[in-house]
Amino acid sequence: MSVIDPACPKPLARKGARPTTGLFRAFWRWHFYASVVVVPVLLVLAVTGLVYLFRFQIEPLVHPDLMRVDHAEGQLTQPWQTQLEAVQEASPGATVVSFTEPTGADASARFTVEAAEGLTRDVFVDPYTVRVLGSLDPDSTISGTAVRLHADLMAGRIGDTVIELGACWAIVMAVTGYYLFVRGRRARRRQREVDAPGARLRTTHARTGAFVGAGLLLLVVSSLPWTGIWGEQVQKLATDRGTSMWAEDPGALSNPTSTLDESLPHSHHAVPWAQGKSLVPQSDPVSAGDEVSVANLDTAVEVGDRSGLAHPVTVALPSDDRGVYSVIGYAFDDPGAERTVHVDRFGGQVVSTYGYDDYPALAKVVSQGIAVHEGRRFGTLNFWLTALFCVAVVVSCVTGPVMWWRRRPRGSGAVGAPRGRMPLASSPLLAVLVVGLAVLLPVFGASLVVVLLLDRVVIRRVPRLRQAFNTADR
């Protein structure tokens, strides 16, 4: 829900009023500590998520010389194979690994090439004049950098674990935040009525958090399949039970050469999430005999079009005589229309077709959740709600620390943590919920054990630390 909130409104003193203790202060304290982990992670995810949402608007503005072309009405595009040959000629020693159709009449075609040293670049071509416009490193673009930060903070497995940790504690922050929002509404109203210092800021934080909380829970749940610990473990359990979060192309199981992720180094451009690990089948040069290859890039696109794939398509090119053209219809706003057609590079026939209808049930659910997460499942409404959500997260991540800064203890060395202790012993249901969450989310469970051990073994036994962290008596 919200963020650092030790400034949750304190009830005004009045005759006969009971002090706010028990669950309220316990939840307030856990909300505060959860925010220490969550706020930095959420701030990065919200900003990078916002950039990713607007990537189709940002990148053409930043690179108009590469991504935009002049187009006269009625002007026809040149054959894709001709454009491919132009890219090969302009990139000696490099291997063209994929092609993506222009997204509009004024957009360029994109070819992804891989140099001998393993470096990957996107090469842009004017589809009307076959002029190679230039190239760029997709990882170095604004949206490419945002994707890498959003995925793992550009820190590999460590960064991925930090994000997973933040996502897990975000659930704690959302739940405790809603409790504080409901229980503290009267106190906030009284403070607004007397125009108490910071009352409006606290109200803004609370209301923004109430909006953020539900969306945060949805996004956290839909993002967990990406994580390196929870995602891997759930995928393993699913595989052991005959299902999968990933789609596995049965037509590609006989002689796989790679997965679509491996075929397309920057597969976030066009590969449906569920199909990223699906295997790629092979062409059959034996059946072609001594004939030369008759299928080319135009053949593959035409076969994909006849097969009803959503445009613009991306084509993973064969790397050798055994490879196929994998024509991918991403179906941007409708995972249900995702399909990939594998085309034999010799005869041009369809080797196999695989799509959403063939996914395991779990992969279907995950695909739909990820489409919502990325703001594309329900068109414009989904897009703008996700954008508004990102902005609201940023607001919460700013207003929370500002409230803490204004009301922090000065000169005492205290961190300003609310005083309270979770009454697990007297609340069996709450204890069951905490344990259940810890078991369901191993990263959260492990971190919770560490926090509790530090509190019991270190903080409570050192008077200076007990005072600094405002630790309640046993």
CSV table of C-alpha atoms in Angstrom, one decimal:
chain,number,residue,atom,x,y,z
A,1,MET,CA,0.0,0.0,0.0
A,2,SER,CA,1.8,3.1,1.2
A,3,VAL,CA,5.4,3.6,2.2
A,4,ILE,CA,7.4,4.8,5.2
A,5,ASP,CA,4.7,6.0,7.5
A,6,PRO,CA,5.8,6.6,11.1
A,7,ALA,CA,3.7,9.7,10.7
A,8,CYS,CA,0.5,7.8,10.7
A,9,PRO,CA,-1.9,10.1,12.5
A,10,LYS,CA,-1.8,10.0,16.3
A,11,PRO,CA,-5.2,10.2,18.0
A,12,LEU,CA,-5.7,13.6,19.6
A,13,ALA,CA,-5.8,13.4,23.4
A,14,ARG,CA,-9.3,13.5,24.8
A,15,LYS,CA,-11.0,12.4,27.9
A,16,GLY,CA,-11.7,8.8,28.1
A,17,ALA,CA,-9.9,7.9,24.9
A,18,ARG,CA,-8.1,4.6,24.8
A,19,PRO,CA,-4.5,4.7,23.6
A,20,THR,CA,-3.9,3.2,20.2
A,21,THR,CA,-2.2,0.0,21.0
A,22,GLY,CA,-2.3,-3.7,20.1
A,23,LEU,CA,-2.7,-4.5,16.4
A,24,PHE,CA,-2.7,-0.8,15.3
A,25,ARG,CA,0.8,0.0,16.6
A,26,ALA,CA,2.1,-3.5,15.7
A,27,PHE,CA,0.9,-3.1,12.1
A,28,TRP,CA,2.3,0.5,12.1
A,29,ARG,CA,5.7,-0.7,13.2
A,30,TRP,CA,5.8,-3.5,10.6
A,31,HIS,CA,4.5,-1.1,7.9
A,32,PHE,CA,7.5,1.1,8.8
A,33,TYR,CA,10.1,-1.6,8.6
A,34,ALA,CA,8.6,-3.1,5.5
A,35,SER,CA,8.8,0.3,3.8
A,36,VAL,CA,12.6,0.4,4.5
A,37,VAL,CA,13.0,-2.5,2.1
A,38,VAL,CA,10.1,-1.8,-0.2
A,39,VAL,CA,10.4,1.9,-1.0
A,40,PRO,CA,13.7,1.9,-2.9
A,41,VAL,CA,12.6,-1.2,-4.9
A,42,LEU,CA,9.1,0.1,-5.6
A,43,LEU,CA,10.5,3.5,-6.7
A,44,VAL,CA,12.8,1.9,-9.2
A,45,LEU,CA,10.1,-0.5,-10.5
A,46,ALA,CA,7.5,2.3,-10.8
A,47,VAL,CA,9.8,4.7,-12.7
A,48,THR,CA,11.2,2.0,-15.0
A,49,GLY,CA,7.7,0.5,-15.5
A,50,LEU,CA,6.5,3.9,-16.5
A,51,VAL,CA,9.3,4.2,-19.0
A,52,TYR,CA,8.5,0.7,-20.4
A,53,LEU,CA,4.8,1.6,-20.7
A,54,PHE,CA,5.7,4.6,-23.0
A,55,ARG,CA,8.5,2.9,-24.8
A,56,PHE,CA,6.7,3.1,-28.2
A,57,GLN,CA,6.4,6.8,-27.8
A,58,ILE,CA,9.8,7.5,-26.2
A,59,GLU,CA,12.2,5.6,-28.5
A,60,PRO,CA,10.9,7.1,-31.8
A,61,LEU,CA,11.2,10.6,-30.3
A,62,VAL,CA,14.8,9.9,-29.2
A,63,HIS,CA,15.8,8.0,-32.4
A,64,PRO,CA,13.7,9.5,-35.2
A,65,ASP,CA,16.5,9.0,-37.7
A,66,LEU,CA,16.4,5.3,-37.1
A,67,MET,CA,12.8,4.5,-36.3
A,68,ARG,CA,10.9,6.9,-38.5
A,69,VAL,CA,10.8,7.0,-42.4
A,70,ASP,CA,9.1,9.2,-45.0
A,71,HIS,CA,6.2,7.6,-46.6
A,72,ALA,CA,4.2,8.7,-49.7
A,73,GLU,CA,0.6,7.5,-50.0
A,74,GLY,CA,0.5,4.4,-52.0
A,75,GLN,CA,4.2,3.7,-51.8
A,76,LEU,CA,4.9,0.0,-51.5
A,77,THR,CA,7.5,-1.7,-49.3
A,78,GLN,CA,10.3,-3.7,-50.9
A,79,PRO,CA,10.7,-7.4,-50.3
A,80,TRP,CA,11.8,-8.4,-46.8
A,81,GLN,CA,14.4,-10.7,-48.3
A,82,THR,CA,15.9,-7.7,-50.2
A,83,GLN,CA,16.1,-5.7,-47.0
A,84,LEU,CA,17.7,-8.7,-45.2
A,85,GLU,CA,20.4,-8.9,-47.9
A,86,ALA,CA,21.0,-5.2,-47.5
A,87,VAL,CA,21.6,-5.6,-43.8
A,88,GLN,CA,23.9,-8.6,-44.4
A,89,GLU,CA,25.9,-6.5,-46.8
A,90,ALA,CA,26.1,-3.6,-44.3
A,91,SER,CA,27.1,-5.9,-41.4
A,92,PRO,CA,30.0,-8.1,-42.7
A,93,GLY,CA,30.9,-10.9,-40.3
A,94,ALA,CA,27.6,-10.5,-38.3
A,95,THR,CA,24.7,-13.0,-38.2
A,96,VAL,CA,21.2,-11.7,-38.7
A,97,VAL,CA,19.1,-13.5,-36.1
A,98,SER,CA,15.6,-11.9,-36.4
A,99,PHE,CA,13.4,-9.5,-38.3
A,100,THR,CA,10.5,-7.5,-37.1
A,101,GLU,CA,7.9,-5.9,-39.4
A,102,PRO,CA,7.4,-2.1,-39.2
A,103,THR,CA,4.7,-1.1,-36.7
A,104,GLY,CA,3.2,1.4,-39.0
A,105,ALA,CA,3.4,3.0,-42.4
A,106,ASP,CA,6.0,5.6,-41.2
A,107,ALA,CA,8.1,3.1,-39.2
A,108,SER,CA,11.3,1.3,-40.2
A,109,ALA,CA,11.9,-2.4,-40.3
A,110,ARG,CA,14.2,-3.9,-37.6
A,111,PHE,CA,16.7,-6.6,-38.0
A,112,THR,CA,18.6,-7.9,-35.0
A,113,VAL,CA,22.2,-8.9,-35.7
A,114,GLU,CA,24.8,-10.7,-33.6
A,115,ALA,CA,28.5,-10.0,-34.2
A,116,ALA,CA,31.2,-12.6,-34.0
A,117,GLU,CA,32.1,-11.5,-30.5
A,118,GLY,CA,28.5,-12.0,-29.3
A,119,LEU,CA,27.5,-8.3,-29.3
A,120,THR,CA,23.9,-7.7,-30.4
A,121,ARG,CA,22.6,-4.7,-32.2
A,122,ASP,CA,19.3,-3.7,-33.8
A,123,VAL,CA,19.7,-2.5,-37.5
A,124,PHE,CA,17.0,-0.3,-38.9
A,125,VAL,CA,16.0,-0.3,-42.6
A,126,ASP,CA,13.8,2.0,-44.6
A,127,PRO,CA,11.3,-0.5,-46.0
A,128,TYR,CA,10.5,1.6,-49.1
A,129,THR,CA,14.1,2.5,-50.2
A,130,VAL,CA,16.0,-0.5,-48.6
A,131,ARG,CA,18.4,2.1,-47.2
A,132,VAL,CA,20.1,0.9,-44.0
A,133,LEU,CA,19.5,3.8,-41.5
A,134,GLY,CA,21.9,2.7,-38.8
A,135,SER,CA,22.0,0.6,-35.7
A,136,LEU,CA,21.9,0.8,-31.9
A,137,ASP,CA,22.5,-1.4,-28.9
A,138,PRO,CA,19.0,-2.3,-27.6
A,139,ASP,CA,20.3,-2.6,-24.1
A,140,SER,CA,21.6,1.0,-24.1
A,141,THR,CA,18.3,2.7,-25.1
A,142,ILE,CA,16.2,4.4,-22.5
A,143,SER,CA,13.6,1.6,-22.6
A,144,GLY,CA,16.2,-1.1,-22.8
A,145,THR,CA,18.0,0.3,-19.7
A,146,ALA,CA,14.6,0.5,-18.0
A,147,VAL,CA,13.8,-3.2,-18.8
A,148,ARG,CA,17.2,-4.3,-17.4
A,149,LEU,CA,16.7,-2.3,-14.2
A,150,HIS,CA,13.2,-3.5,-13.9
A,151,ALA,CA,14.3,-7.1,-14.3
A,152,ASP,CA,17.2,-7.4,-11.9
A,153,LEU,CA,18.5,-3.9,-11.1
A,154,MET,CA,21.3,-4.7,-13.7
A,155,ALA,CA,22.9,-6.8,-10.9
A,156,GLY,CA,22.1,-10.4,-12.0
A,157,ARG,CA,20.9,-12.9,-9.5
A,158,ILE,CA,21.6,-10.6,-6.6
A,159,GLY,CA,19.5,-7.9,-8.1
A,160,ASP,CA,16.7,-10.3,-8.9
A,161,THR,CA,16.7,-11.5,-5.3
A,162,VAL,CA,16.5,-7.9,-4.0
A,163,ILE,CA,13.5,-7.3,-6.2
A,164,GLU,CA,11.8,-10.5,-5.1
A,165,LEU,CA,12.5,-9.5,-1.4
A,166,GLY,CA,10.9,-6.1,-2.1
A,167,ALA,CA,7.9,-7.7,-3.8
A,168,CYS,CA,7.3,-10.0,-0.9
A,169,TRP,CA,7.5,-7.3,1.7
A,170,ALA,CA,5.3,-5.1,-0.4
A,171,ILE,CA,2.5,-7.6,0.4
A,172,VAL,CA,3.1,-7.0,4.1
A,173,MET,CA,3.2,-3.2,3.5
A,174,ALA,CA,-0.1,-3.3,1.5
A,175,VAL,CA,-1.9,-5.4,4.1
A,176,THR,CA,-0.7,-3.4,7.1
A,177,GLY,CA,-1.3,-0.1,5.2
A,178,TYR,CA,-4.9,-1.0,4.6
A,179,TYR,CA,-5.4,-1.7,8.3
A,180,LEU,CA,-3.8,1.6,9.2
A,181,PHE,CA,-5.9,3.4,6.6
A,182,VAL,CA,-9.2,2.1,8.0
A,183,ARG,CA,-8.3,2.4,11.7
A,184,GLY,CA,-6.7,5.8,11.4
A,185,ARG,CA,-9.3,7.5,9.3
A,186,ARG,CA,-11.0,9.3,12.3
A,187,ALA,CA,-7.7,10.6,13.6
A,188,ARG,CA,-6.7,11.9,10.2
A,189,ARG,CA,-10.1,13.7,9.9
A,190,ARG,CA,-9.7,15.3,13.3
A,191,GLN,CA,-6.2,16.5,12.4
A,192,ARG,CA,-7.5,18.0,9.2
A,193,GLU,CA,-10.3,19.8,11.1
A,194,VAL,CA,-7.9,21.5,13.4
A,195,ASP,CA,-5.4,22.1,10.6
A,196,ALA,CA,-2.6,20.2,12.3
A,197,PRO,CA,0.8,20.3,10.8
A,198,GLY,CA,1.3,17.7,8.0
A,199,ALA,CA,-2.4,16.7,8.1
A,200,ARG,CA,-2.9,17.2,4.4
A,201,LEU,CA,0.3,15.3,3.6
A,202,ARG,CA,-0.8,12.4,5.7
A,203,THR,CA,-4.2,12.3,4.1
A,204,THR,CA,-2.7,12.4,0.6
A,205,HIS,CA,-0.4,9.6,1.5
A,206,ALA,CA,-3.2,7.5,3.0
A,207,ARG,CA,-5.6,8.0,0.0
A,208,THR,CA,-2.9,7.4,-2.5
A,209,GLY,CA,-1.9,4.3,-0.6
A,210,ALA,CA,-5.4,3.0,-0.6
A,211,PHE,CA,-5.4,3.3,-4.4
A,212,VAL,CA,-2.0,1.8,-4.7
A,213,GLY,CA,-2.6,-1.2,-2.4
A,214,ALA,CA,-4.9,-3.3,-4.5
A,215,GLY,CA,-2.9,-2.7,-7.7
A,216,LEU,CA,0.3,-3.4,-5.8
A,217,LEU,CA,-1.0,-6.8,-4.7
A,218,LEU,CA,-2.1,-7.6,-8.3
A,219,LEU,CA,1.2,-6.6,-9.8
A,220,VAL,CA,3.3,-8.4,-7.2
A,221,VAL,CA,1.4,-11.6,-7.8
A,222,SER,CA,1.6,-11.3,-11.5
A,223,SER,CA,5.4,-10.5,-11.4
A,224,LEU,CA,6.3,-13.4,-9.2
A,225,PRO,CA,6.7,-15.9,-12.1
A,226,TRP,CA,9.6,-13.7,-13.3
A,227,THR,CA,11.5,-14.1,-10.0
A,228,GLY,CA,14.6,-16.3,-9.7
A,229,ILE,CA,13.7,-18.1,-6.5
A,230,TRP,CA,9.9,-18.2,-6.2
A,231,GLY,CA,9.4,-18.5,-10.0
A,232,GLU,CA,12.0,-21.3,-10.4
A,233,GLN,CA,10.6,-23.3,-7.5
A,234,VAL,CA,7.0,-23.0,-8.7
A,235,GLN,CA,8.0,-23.9,-12.2
A,236,LYS,CA,9.8,-27.0,-10.8
A,237,LEU,CA,6.7,-28.0,-8.8
A,238,ALA,CA,4.5,-27.4,-11.8
A,239,THR,CA,6.7,-29.5,-14.0
A,240,ASP,CA,6.7,-32.4,-11.5
A,241,ARG,CA,2.9,-32.3,-11.7
A,242,GLY,CA,2.7,-32.3,-15.4
A,243,THR,CA,2.0,-28.6,-16.1
A,244,SER,CA,4.1,-25.5,-16.5
A,245,MET,CA,4.2,-21.7,-16.3
A,246,TRP,CA,5.9,-21.8,-19.7
A,247,ALA,CA,4.5,-23.1,-22.9
A,248,GLU,CA,6.4,-26.1,-24.4
A,249,ASP,CA,5.9,-26.6,-28.1
A,250,PRO,CA,5.3,-30.3,-28.6
A,251,GLY,CA,6.0,-30.1,-32.3
A,252,ALA,CA,9.5,-29.0,-31.5
A,253,LEU,CA,10.4,-31.8,-29.1
A,254,SER,CA,12.0,-34.2,-31.6
A,255,ASN,CA,15.2,-32.4,-32.6
A,256,PRO,CA,15.3,-29.1,-30.8
A,257,THR,CA,18.2,-26.7,-31.6
A,258,SER,CA,17.4,-23.9,-29.2
A,259,THR,CA,14.6,-22.1,-27.5
A,260,LEU,CA,13.0,-18.9,-28.8
A,261,ASP,CA,14.7,-16.9,-26.0
A,262,GLU,CA,18.1,-18.2,-27.3
A,263,SER,CA,17.1,-17.5,-30.9
A,264,LEU,CA,16.2,-14.0,-30.1
A,265,PRO,CA,18.7,-12.4,-27.7
A,266,HIS,CA,16.4,-9.5,-27.0
A,267,SER,CA,13.1,-11.5,-26.9
A,268,HIS,CA,11.3,-8.9,-24.8
A,269,HIS,CA,10.7,-7.1,-28.1
A,270,ALA,CA,8.3,-9.7,-29.6
A,271,VAL,CA,8.2,-13.2,-28.0
A,272,PRO,CA,5.1,-14.0,-25.9
A,273,TRP,CA,6.3,-14.6,-22.4
A,274,ALA,CA,4.9,-18.1,-22.2
A,275,GLN,CA,6.7,-19.2,-25.4
A,276,GLY,CA,10.1,-17.9,-24.4
A,277,LYS,CA,11.3,-21.3,-23.4
A,278,SER,CA,9.5,-23.3,-26.1
A,279,LEU,CA,11.8,-25.4,-28.2
A,280,VAL,CA,12.5,-24.7,-31.9
A,281,PRO,CA,12.1,-27.5,-34.4
A,282,GLN,CA,14.3,-28.2,-37.4
A,283,SER,CA,14.0,-28.2,-41.1
A,284,ASP,CA,14.6,-31.4,-43.1
A,285,PRO,CA,17.3,-30.9,-45.7
A,286,VAL,CA,17.1,-34.6,-46.7
A,287,SER,CA,13.6,-34.1,-48.1
A,288,ALA,CA,14.8,-31.2,-50.2
A,289,GLY,CA,17.4,-33.5,-52.0
A,290,ASP,CA,19.8,-31.5,-54.1
A,291,GLU,CA,17.4,-28.6,-54.5
A,292,VAL,CA,18.5,-25.2,-53.4
A,293,SER,CA,16.6,-23.4,-50.7
A,294,VAL,CA,13.3,-22.2,-52.1
A,295,ALA,CA,11.9,-20.5,-48.9
A,296,ASN,CA,13.1,-17.1,-47.8
A,297,LEU,CA,12.1,-14.4,-45.4
A,298,ASP,CA,9.2,-13.3,-47.6
A,299,THR,CA,8.0,-16.9,-47.8
A,300,ALA,CA,8.0,-17.1,-44.0
A,301,VAL,CA,6.1,-13.9,-43.5
A,302,GLU,CA,3.5,-14.9,-46.1
A,303,VAL,CA,3.0,-18.3,-44.5
A,304,GLY,CA,2.5,-16.6,-41.1
A,305,ASP,CA,0.0,-14.3,-42.7
A,306,ARG,CA,-1.9,-17.1,-44.3
A,307,SER,CA,-1.9,-18.9,-40.9
A,308,GLY,CA,-3.7,-15.9,-39.4
A,309,LEU,CA,-0.9,-14.6,-37.1
A,310,ALA,CA,-1.3,-11.2,-35.6
A,311,HIS,CA,0.8,-8.4,-37.1
A,312,PRO,CA,3.5,-7.1,-36.9
A,313,VAL,CA,5.2,-10.4,-36.8
A,314,THR,CA,8.8,-11.2,-35.7
A,315,VAL,CA,10.7,-13.9,-37.5
A,316,ALA,CA,13.6,-15.8,-35.9
A,317,LEU,CA,15.8,-16.7,-38.8
A,318,PRO,CA,17.4,-20.2,-39.2
A,319,SER,CA,21.0,-20.3,-38.1
A,320,ASP,CA,22.0,-23.3,-40.4
A,321,ASP,CA,20.5,-25.8,-42.8
A,322,ARG,CA,18.7,-27.5,-40.0
A,323,GLY,CA,17.0,-24.3,-38.8
A,324,VAL,CA,13.5,-23.1,-39.4
A,325,TYR,CA,11.8,-19.7,-39.8
A,326,SER,CA,9.9,-19.2,-36.5
A,327,VAL,CA,7.2,-16.7,-37.3
A,328,ILE,CA,5.9,-15.2,-34.1
A,329,GLY,CA,2.5,-13.4,-33.8
A,330,TYR,CA,2.8,-11.6,-30.5
A,331,ALA,CA,-0.9,-10.4,-30.4
A,332,PHE,CA,0.1,-7.5,-28.2
A,333,ASP,CA,-3.1,-6.9,-26.3
A,334,ASP,CA,-4.6,-10.4,-26.5
A,335,PRO,CA,-2.5,-13.3,-25.2
A,336,GLY,CA,-5.3,-15.6,-26.4
A,337,ALA,CA,-4.2,-14.8,-30.0
A,338,GLU,CA,-0.5,-15.6,-29.4
A,339,ARG,CA,0.8,-18.1,-32.0
A,340,THR,CA,4.1,-19.2,-33.5
A,341,VAL,CA,4.4,-20.9,-36.9
A,342,HIS,CA,7.6,-22.8,-37.7
A,343,VAL,CA,8.3,-22.8,-41.4
A,344,ASP,CA,10.7,-25.2,-43.2
A,345,ARG,CA,13.5,-23.3,-44.9
A,346,PHE,CA,13.5,-25.6,-47.9
A,347,GLY,CA,9.9,-26.4,-49.0
A,348,GLY,CA,8.3,-23.5,-47.1
A,349,GLN,CA,5.8,-25.8,-45.5
A,350,VAL,CA,4.6,-25.4,-41.9
A,351,VAL,CA,6.7,-27.7,-39.7
A,352,SER,CA,4.5,-27.0,-36.6
A,353,THR,CA,2.2,-24.4,-35.1
A,354,TYR,CA,1.9,-23.6,-31.4
A,355,GLY,CA,-0.2,-21.1,-29.7
A,356,TYR,CA,-2.3,-20.0,-26.6
A,357,ASP,CA,-4.8,-22.8,-27.1
A,358,ASP,CA,-2.0,-25.3,-26.7
A,359,TYR,CA,-0.6,-23.8,-23.5
A,360,PRO,CA,-0.9,-25.6,-20.2
A,361,ALA,CA,-3.7,-24.1,-18.0
A,362,LEU,CA,-1.1,-22.5,-15.7
A,363,ALA,CA,0.7,-20.9,-18.6
A,364,LYS,CA,-2.5,-19.4,-19.8
A,365,VAL,CA,-3.2,-17.8,-16.4
A,366,VAL,CA,0.4,-16.5,-16.2
A,367,SER,CA,0.2,-15.1,-19.7
A,368,GLN,CA,-3.0,-13.2,-18.9
A,369,GLY,CA,-1.6,-11.9,-15.7
A,370,ILE,CA,1.6,-10.6,-17.3
A,371,ALA,CA,-0.4,-8.9,-20.0
A,372,VAL,CA,-2.3,-7.0,-17.3
A,373,HIS,CA,1.0,-6.3,-15.5
A,374,GLU,CA,2.4,-4.7,-18.6
A,375,GLY,CA,-0.7,-2.6,-19.2
A,376,ARG,CA,-1.7,-4.1,-22.5
A,377,ARG,CA,-4.5,-6.7,-21.8
A,378,PHE,CA,-7.5,-4.4,-21.8
A,379,GLY,CA,-6.3,-1.8,-24.3
A,380,THR,CA,-6.3,1.9,-23.4
A,381,LEU,CA,-8.0,1.5,-20.1
A,382,ASN,CA,-5.4,-1.0,-18.9
A,383,PHE,CA,-2.6,1.2,-20.2
A,384,TRP,CA,-3.7,4.4,-18.4
A,385,LEU,CA,-4.6,2.7,-15.2
A,386,THR,CA,-1.2,1.1,-15.1
A,387,ALA,CA,0.4,4.5,-15.8
A,388,LEU,CA,-1.6,6.2,-13.1
A,389,PHE,CA,-0.7,3.4,-10.7
A,390,CYS,CA,3.0,3.9,-11.4
A,391,VAL,CA,2.6,7.6,-10.7
A,392,ALA,CA,0.7,6.9,-7.5
A,393,VAL,CA,3.5,4.5,-6.3
A,394,VAL,CA,6.0,7.3,-6.9
A,395,VAL,CA,3.8,9.7,-4.9
A,396,SER,CA,3.6,7.2,-2.0
A,397,CYS,CA,7.3,6.5,-2.1
A,398,VAL,CA,8.0,10.3,-1.7
A,399,THR,CA,5.3,11.3,0.8
A,400,GLY,CA,6.1,8.5,3.2
A,401,PRO,CA,9.7,9.4,3.7
A,402,VAL,CA,8.8,13.1,3.8
A,403,MET,CA,6.5,12.4,6.7
A,404,TRP,CA,9.1,10.4,8.5
A,405,TRP,CA,11.7,13.2,8.0
A,406,ARG,CA,9.4,15.8,9.4
A,407,ARG,CA,8.5,13.9,12.6
A,408,ARG,CA,11.7,12.0,13.1
A,409,PRO,CA,13.3,12.2,16.6
A,410,ARG,CA,16.0,14.8,16.6
A,411,GLY,CA,19.2,14.5,18.7
A,412,SER,CA,18.3,11.1,20.3
A,413,GLY,CA,19.8,8.7,17.8
A,414,ALA,CA,16.4,7.0,17.4
A,415,VAL,CA,15.3,5.9,13.9
A,416,GLY,CA,11.7,6.9,14.6
A,417,ALA,CA,10.1,3.5,14.5
A,418,PRO,CA,6.6,3.2,15.9
A,419,ARG,CA,6.4,1.3,19.2
A,420,GLY,CA,4.5,-1.9,19.1
A,421,ARG,CA,4.8,-5.7,19.0
A,422,MET,CA,2.9,-8.2,16.9
A,423,PRO,CA,0.6,-10.1,19.2
A,424,LEU,CA,1.0,-13.5,17.5
A,425,ALA,CA,0.7,-15.5,20.7
A,426,SER,CA,-2.7,-14.1,21.5
A,427,SER,CA,-3.9,-14.0,17.8
A,428,PRO,CA,-3.7,-17.6,16.4
A,429,LEU,CA,-5.3,-16.6,13.1
A,430,LEU,CA,-2.8,-13.8,12.6
A,431,ALA,CA,0.1,-16.3,13.4
A,432,VAL,CA,-1.3,-18.8,10.9
A,433,LEU,CA,-1.5,-16.1,8.2
A,434,VAL,CA,2.1,-14.9,8.9
A,435,VAL,CA,3.5,-18.5,8.8
A,436,GLY,CA,1.5,-19.3,5.7
A,437,LEU,CA,2.9,-16.2,3.9
A,438,ALA,CA,6.4,-17.2,5.0
A,439,VAL,CA,6.0,-20.7,3.6
A,440,LEU,CA,4.4,-19.5,0.4
A,441,LEU,CA,7.1,-16.9,-0.2
A,442,PRO,CA,10.4,-18.4,0.9
A,443,VAL,CA,12.4,-15.2,0.4
A,444,PHE,CA,10.0,-13.4,2.7
A,445,GLY,CA,10.1,-16.2,5.2
A,446,ALA,CA,13.9,-16.3,5.3
A,447,SER,CA,14.1,-12.5,5.7
A,448,LEU,CA,11.4,-12.6,8.5
A,449,VAL,CA,13.5,-15.1,10.4
A,450,VAL,CA,16.5,-12.8,10.1
A,451,VAL,CA,14.5,-9.8,11.3
A,452,LEU,CA,13.0,-11.7,14.3
A,453,LEU,CA,16.4,-13.1,15.3
A,454,LEU,CA,18.0,-9.6,15.2
A,455,ASP,CA,15.2,-8.2,17.3
A,456,ARG,CA,15.3,-11.0,19.9
A,457,VAL,CA,19.0,-11.7,20.0
A,458,VAL,CA,20.6,-8.3,19.4
A,459,ILE,CA,18.3,-5.3,19.6
A,460,ARG,CA,16.4,-6.3,22.7
A,461,ARG,CA,19.6,-7.1,24.6
A,462,VAL,CA,21.5,-3.9,23.8
A,463,PRO,CA,19.9,-0.9,25.7
A,464,ARG,CA,21.1,1.7,23.2
A,465,LEU,CA,19.7,-0.3,20.3
A,466,ARG,CA,16.4,-0.9,22.2
A,467,GLN,CA,16.1,2.9,22.6
A,468,ALA,CA,17.1,3.6,19.0
A,469,PHE,CA,14.5,1.2,17.5
A,470,ASN,CA,11.9,2.0,20.1
A,471,THR,CA,11.5,-1.6,21.0
A,472,ALA,CA,8.5,-2.6,23.1
A,473,ASP,CA,9.0,-4.5,26.3
A,474,ARG,CA,8.5,-8.3,26.2
